[in-house]
PDB file of C-alpha atoms in Angstrom:
ATOM      1  CA  UNK A   8    -107.198-187.150  92.574  1.00 70.00           C
ATOM      2  CA  UNK A   9    -107.977-183.706  94.005  1.00 71.00           C
ATOM      3  CA  UNK A  10    -104.390-182.612  93.402  1.00 69.00           C
ATOM      4  CA  UNK A  11    -104.668-183.759  89.795  1.00 63.00           C
ATOM      5  CA  UNK A  12    -107.941-181.858  89.298  1.00 68.00           C
ATOM      6  CA  UNK A  13    -106.441-178.785  90.962  1.00 63.00           C
ATOM      7  CA  UNK A  14    -103.392-179.047  88.707  1.00 59.00           C
ATOM      8  CA  UNK A  15    -105.576-179.342  85.597  1.00 59.00           C
ATOM      9  CA  UNK A  16    -107.697-176.375  86.659  1.00 58.00           C
ATOM     10  CA  UNK A  17    -104.625-174.229  87.353  1.00 60.00           C
ATOM     11  CA  UNK A  18    -103.112-175.307  84.028  1.00 60.00           C
ATOM     12  CA  UNK A  19    -106.357-174.404  82.205  1.00 59.00           C
ATOM     13  CA  UNK A  20    -106.568-171.061  83.981  1.00 59.00           C
ATOM     14  CA  UNK A  21    -102.994-170.212  83.023  1.00 67.00           C
ATOM     15  CA  UNK A  22    -103.748-171.234  79.439  1.00 57.00           C
ATOM     16  CA  UNK A  23    -106.804-168.977  79.343  1.00 61.00           C
ATOM     17  CA  UNK A  24    -104.825-166.038  80.755  1.00 60.00           C
ATOM     18  CA  UNK A  25    -102.026-166.539  78.215  1.00 52.00           C
ATOM     19  CA  UNK A  26    -104.566-166.821  75.374  1.00 55.00           C
ATOM     20  CA  UNK A  27    -106.341-163.638  76.493  1.00 55.00           C
ATOM     21  CA  UNK A  28    -103.032-161.764  76.736  1.00 53.00           C
ATOM     22  CA  UNK A  29    -101.966-162.973  73.279  1.00 54.00           C
ATOM     23  CA  UNK A  30    -105.338-161.944  71.828  1.00 53.00           C
ATOM     24  CA  UNK A  31    -105.019-158.491  73.404  1.00 57.00           C
ATOM     25  CA  UNK A  32    -101.482-158.048  72.065  1.00 52.00           C
ATOM     26  CA  UNK A  33    -102.587-159.189  68.590  1.00 62.00           C
ATOM     27  CA  UNK A  34    -105.540-156.768  68.607  1.00 54.00           C
ATOM     28  CA  UNK A  35    -103.261-153.883  69.629  1.00 62.00           C
ATOM     29  CA  UNK A  36    -100.788-154.812  66.860  1.00 78.00           C
ATOM     30  CA  UNK A  37    -103.596-154.917  64.294  1.00 90.00           C
ATOM     31  CA  UNK A  38    -104.858-151.501  65.455  1.00 93.00           C
ATOM     32  CA  UNK A  39    -101.349-150.040  65.170  1.00 97.00           C
ATOM     33  CA  UNK A  40    -100.903-151.631  61.729  1.00 97.00           C
ATOM     34  CA  UNK A  41    -104.214-150.197  60.526  1.00 97.00           C
ATOM     35  CA  UNK A  42    -103.443-146.690  61.774  1.00 98.00           C
ATOM     36  CA  UNK A  43     -99.819-146.647  60.619  1.00 98.00           C
ATOM     37  CA  UNK A  44    -100.603-147.976  57.145  1.00 98.00           C
ATOM     38  CA  UNK A  45    -103.441-145.453  56.776  1.00 98.00           C
ATOM     39  CA  UNK A  46    -101.360-142.446  57.871  1.00 98.00           C
ATOM     40  CA  UNK A  47     -98.564-143.502  55.501  1.00 98.00           C
ATOM     41  CA  UNK A  48    -101.155-143.763  52.728  1.00 98.00           C
ATOM     42  CA  UNK A  49    -102.709-140.422  53.605  1.00 97.00           C
ATOM     43  CA  UNK A  50     -99.381-138.626  53.769  1.00 97.00           C
ATOM     44  CA  UNK A  51     -97.265-140.419  51.148  1.00 96.00           C
ATOM     45  CA  UNK A  52     -99.276-142.663  48.808  1.00 91.00           C
ATOM     46  CA  UNK A  53     -97.738-142.501  45.353  1.00 92.00           C
ATOM     47  CA  UNK A  54     -94.378-141.476  46.827  1.00 95.00           C
ATOM     48  CA  UNK A  55     -91.143-143.427  47.041  1.00 96.00           C
ATOM     49  CA  UNK A  56     -90.473-146.246  49.484  1.00 97.00           C
ATOM     50  CA  UNK A  57     -88.010-143.952  51.298  1.00 97.00           C
ATOM     51  CA  UNK A  58     -90.735-141.330  51.762  1.00 97.00           C
ATOM     52  CA  UNK A  59     -93.185-143.918  53.117  1.00 98.00           C
ATOM     53  CA  UNK A  60     -90.569-145.350  55.487  1.00 98.00           C
ATOM     54  CA  UNK A  61     -89.687-141.860  56.693  1.00 98.00           C
ATOM     55  CA  UNK A  62     -93.313-140.826  57.268  1.00 98.00           C
ATOM     56  CA  UNK A  63     -93.990-143.998  59.267  1.00 98.00           C
ATOM     57  CA  UNK A  64     -90.724-143.610  61.140  1.00 98.00           C
ATOM     58  CA  UNK A  65     -91.605-140.086  62.254  1.00 98.00           C
ATOM     59  CA  UNK A  66     -94.792-141.504  63.804  1.00 98.00           C
ATOM     60  CA  UNK A  67     -92.802-144.168  65.683  1.00 98.00           C
ATOM     61  CA  UNK A  68     -90.166-141.619  66.712  1.00 98.00           C
ATOM     62  CA  UNK A  69     -92.868-139.379  68.141  1.00 98.00           C
ATOM     63  CA  UNK A  70     -94.311-142.261  70.169  1.00 98.00           C
ATOM     64  CA  UNK A  71     -90.850-142.725  71.704  1.00 97.00           C
ATOM     65  CA  UNK A  72     -90.309-138.999  72.316  1.00 98.00           C
ATOM     66  CA  UNK A  73     -91.507-137.522  75.639  1.00 97.00           C
ATOM     67  CA  UNK A  74     -92.813-134.402  73.874  1.00 96.00           C
ATOM     68  CA  UNK A  75     -95.506-136.401  72.064  1.00 97.00           C
ATOM     69  CA  UNK A  76     -98.275-138.842  73.045  1.00 97.00           C
ATOM     70  CA  UNK A  77     -97.406-142.451  73.895  1.00 96.00           C
ATOM     71  CA  UNK A  78     -99.356-144.405  71.264  1.00 97.00           C
ATOM     72  CA  UNK A  79     -99.515-144.468  67.483  1.00 98.00           C
ATOM     73  CA  UNK A  80    -103.201-143.537  67.573  1.00 98.00           C
ATOM     74  CA  UNK A  81    -102.607-140.560  69.872  1.00 98.00           C
ATOM     75  CA  UNK A  82     -99.686-139.319  67.763  1.00 98.00           C
ATOM     76  CA  UNK A  83    -101.558-139.609  64.468  1.00 98.00           C
ATOM     77  CA  UNK A  84    -104.749-137.999  65.757  1.00 97.00           C
ATOM     78  CA  UNK A  85    -103.077-135.301  67.844  1.00 96.00           C
ATOM     79  CA  UNK A  86    -104.818-132.093  66.716  1.00 95.00           C
ATOM     80  CA  UNK A  87    -103.006-130.200  63.984  1.00 93.00           C
ATOM     81  CA  UNK A  88    -100.359-132.837  63.259  1.00 94.00           C
ATOM     82  CA  UNK A  89    -101.332-134.986  60.263  1.00 96.00           C
ATOM     83  CA  UNK A  90    -103.327-133.270  57.524  1.00 95.00           C
ATOM     84  CA  UNK A  91    -104.608-136.586  56.205  1.00 96.00           C
ATOM     85  CA  UNK A  92    -106.685-137.023  59.371  1.00 97.00           C
ATOM     86  CA  UNK A  93    -108.756-133.952  58.577  1.00 94.00           C
ATOM     87  CA  UNK A  94    -108.659-133.849  54.750  1.00 96.00           C
ATOM     88  CA  UNK A  95    -110.012-137.401  54.342  1.00 94.00           C
ATOM     89  CA  UNK A  96    -106.887-138.987  52.827  1.00 96.00           C
ATOM     90  CA  UNK A  97    -106.347-141.060  55.970  1.00 97.00           C
ATOM     91  CA  UNK A  98    -109.361-143.165  54.981  1.00 96.00           C
ATOM     92  CA  UNK A  99    -107.987-144.195  51.575  1.00 96.00           C
ATOM     93  CA  UNK A 100    -107.258-147.909  51.261  1.00 96.00           C
ATOM     94  CA  UNK A 101    -103.524-148.624  51.701  1.00 97.00           C
ATOM     95  CA  UNK A 102    -101.708-150.521  48.960  1.00 97.00           C
ATOM     96  CA  UNK A 103    -100.102-153.850  49.836  1.00 96.00           C
ATOM     97  CA  UNK A 104     -96.714-152.150  49.515  1.00 96.00           C
ATOM     98  CA  UNK A 105     -97.711-149.576  52.124  1.00 97.00           C
ATOM     99  CA  UNK A 106     -99.061-152.262  54.463  1.00 97.00           C
ATOM    100  CA  UNK A 107     -95.779-154.152  54.068  1.00 97.00           C
ATOM    101  CA  UNK A 108     -93.844-150.997  54.972  1.00 98.00           C
ATOM    102  CA  UNK A 109     -96.002-150.497  58.077  1.00 98.00           C
ATOM    103  CA  UNK A 110     -95.397-154.136  59.094  1.00 97.00           C
ATOM    104  CA  UNK A 111     -91.666-153.676  58.568  1.00 97.00           C
ATOM    105  CA  UNK A 112     -91.648-150.570  60.756  1.00 98.00           C
ATOM    106  CA  UNK A 113     -93.702-152.189  63.523  1.00 97.00           C
ATOM    107  CA  UNK A 114     -91.472-155.250  63.554  1.00 96.00           C
ATOM    108  CA  UNK A 115     -88.051-153.650  62.970  1.00 96.00           C
ATOM    109  CA  UNK A 116     -88.540-150.148  64.353  1.00 96.00           C
ATOM    110  CA  UNK A 117     -87.815-146.771  62.858  1.00 97.00           C
ATOM    111  CA  UNK A 118     -85.924-146.584  59.566  1.00 97.00           C
ATOM    112  CA  UNK A 119     -84.430-143.136  60.245  1.00 97.00           C
ATOM    113  CA  UNK A 120     -82.634-141.436  63.113  1.00 97.00           C
ATOM    114  CA  UNK A 121     -84.823-141.677  66.236  1.00 97.00           C
ATOM    115  CA  UNK A 122     -84.509-137.953  66.936  1.00 97.00           C
ATOM    116  CA  UNK A 123     -86.321-137.027  63.694  1.00 98.00           C
ATOM    117  CA  UNK A 124     -89.810-136.021  64.830  1.00 98.00           C
ATOM    118  CA  UNK A 125     -90.815-133.360  62.309  1.00 97.00           C
ATOM    119  CA  UNK A 126     -92.159-133.973  58.820  1.00 95.00           C
ATOM    120  CA  UNK A 127     -93.207-130.857  56.947  1.00 93.00           C
ATOM    121  CA  UNK A 128     -92.878-128.874  53.735  1.00 94.00           C
ATOM    122  CA  UNK A 129     -90.397-126.449  55.347  1.00 95.00           C
ATOM    123  CA  UNK A 130     -87.459-126.775  57.738  1.00 94.00           C
ATOM    124  CA  UNK A 131     -88.332-126.747  61.421  1.00 93.00           C
ATOM    125  CA  UNK A 132     -86.924-127.932  64.709  1.00 93.00           C
ATOM    126  CA  UNK A 133     -83.172-127.727  65.219  1.00 95.00           C
ATOM    127  CA  UNK A 134     -82.014-129.124  61.875  1.00 96.00           C
ATOM    128  CA  UNK A 135     -82.809-131.001  58.699  1.00 97.00           C
ATOM    129  CA  UNK A 136     -82.118-134.735  58.643  1.00 97.00           C
ATOM    130  CA  UNK A 137     -83.265-135.352  55.058  1.00 97.00           C
ATOM    131  CA  UNK A 138     -85.327-133.880  52.238  1.00 96.00           C
ATOM    132  CA  UNK A 139     -87.402-136.296  50.160  1.00 96.00           C
ATOM    133  CA  UNK A 140     -89.358-134.691  47.361  1.00 93.00           C
ATOM    134  CA  UNK A 141     -90.857-131.566  48.888  1.00 92.00           C
ATOM    135  CA  UNK A 142     -90.851-132.979  52.421  1.00 95.00           C
ATOM    136  CA  UNK A 143     -88.360-132.030  55.137  1.00 97.00           C
ATOM    137  CA  UNK A 144     -87.611-134.509  57.903  1.00 98.00           C
ATOM    138  CA  UNK A 145     -86.198-132.596  60.839  1.00 97.00           C
ATOM    139  CA  UNK A 146     -84.801-133.026  64.349  1.00 96.00           C
TER     140      UNK A 146
END
């Protein structure tokens, strides 16, 4: 009987640990989704789907690049990087379309070349990957 009780307790403990891990992962995903959808809104609301995908992709590319911080939050709020974080546009409510784009990026990864880490109104870095509207996406 003691072995059975020990087994049940171990099984319950493992279940609690798995549940806590899953809850932590879900909370982190929701935080990333919130931040990514808001930065896309702040930088590209009213723009084409390609522009929104590219803006979100630059954020993900920066997270993967050793020259930038390691999390979406740190990349977005790195001083001097995203104007929407200081002009108030970051806090606008994302459209469902923009949220869907952020989900797509979080689940499928970047939609542009992974070396594209610059998004600006003028060429910078070592070359231009694409120009969408008045925005340059550069290596």
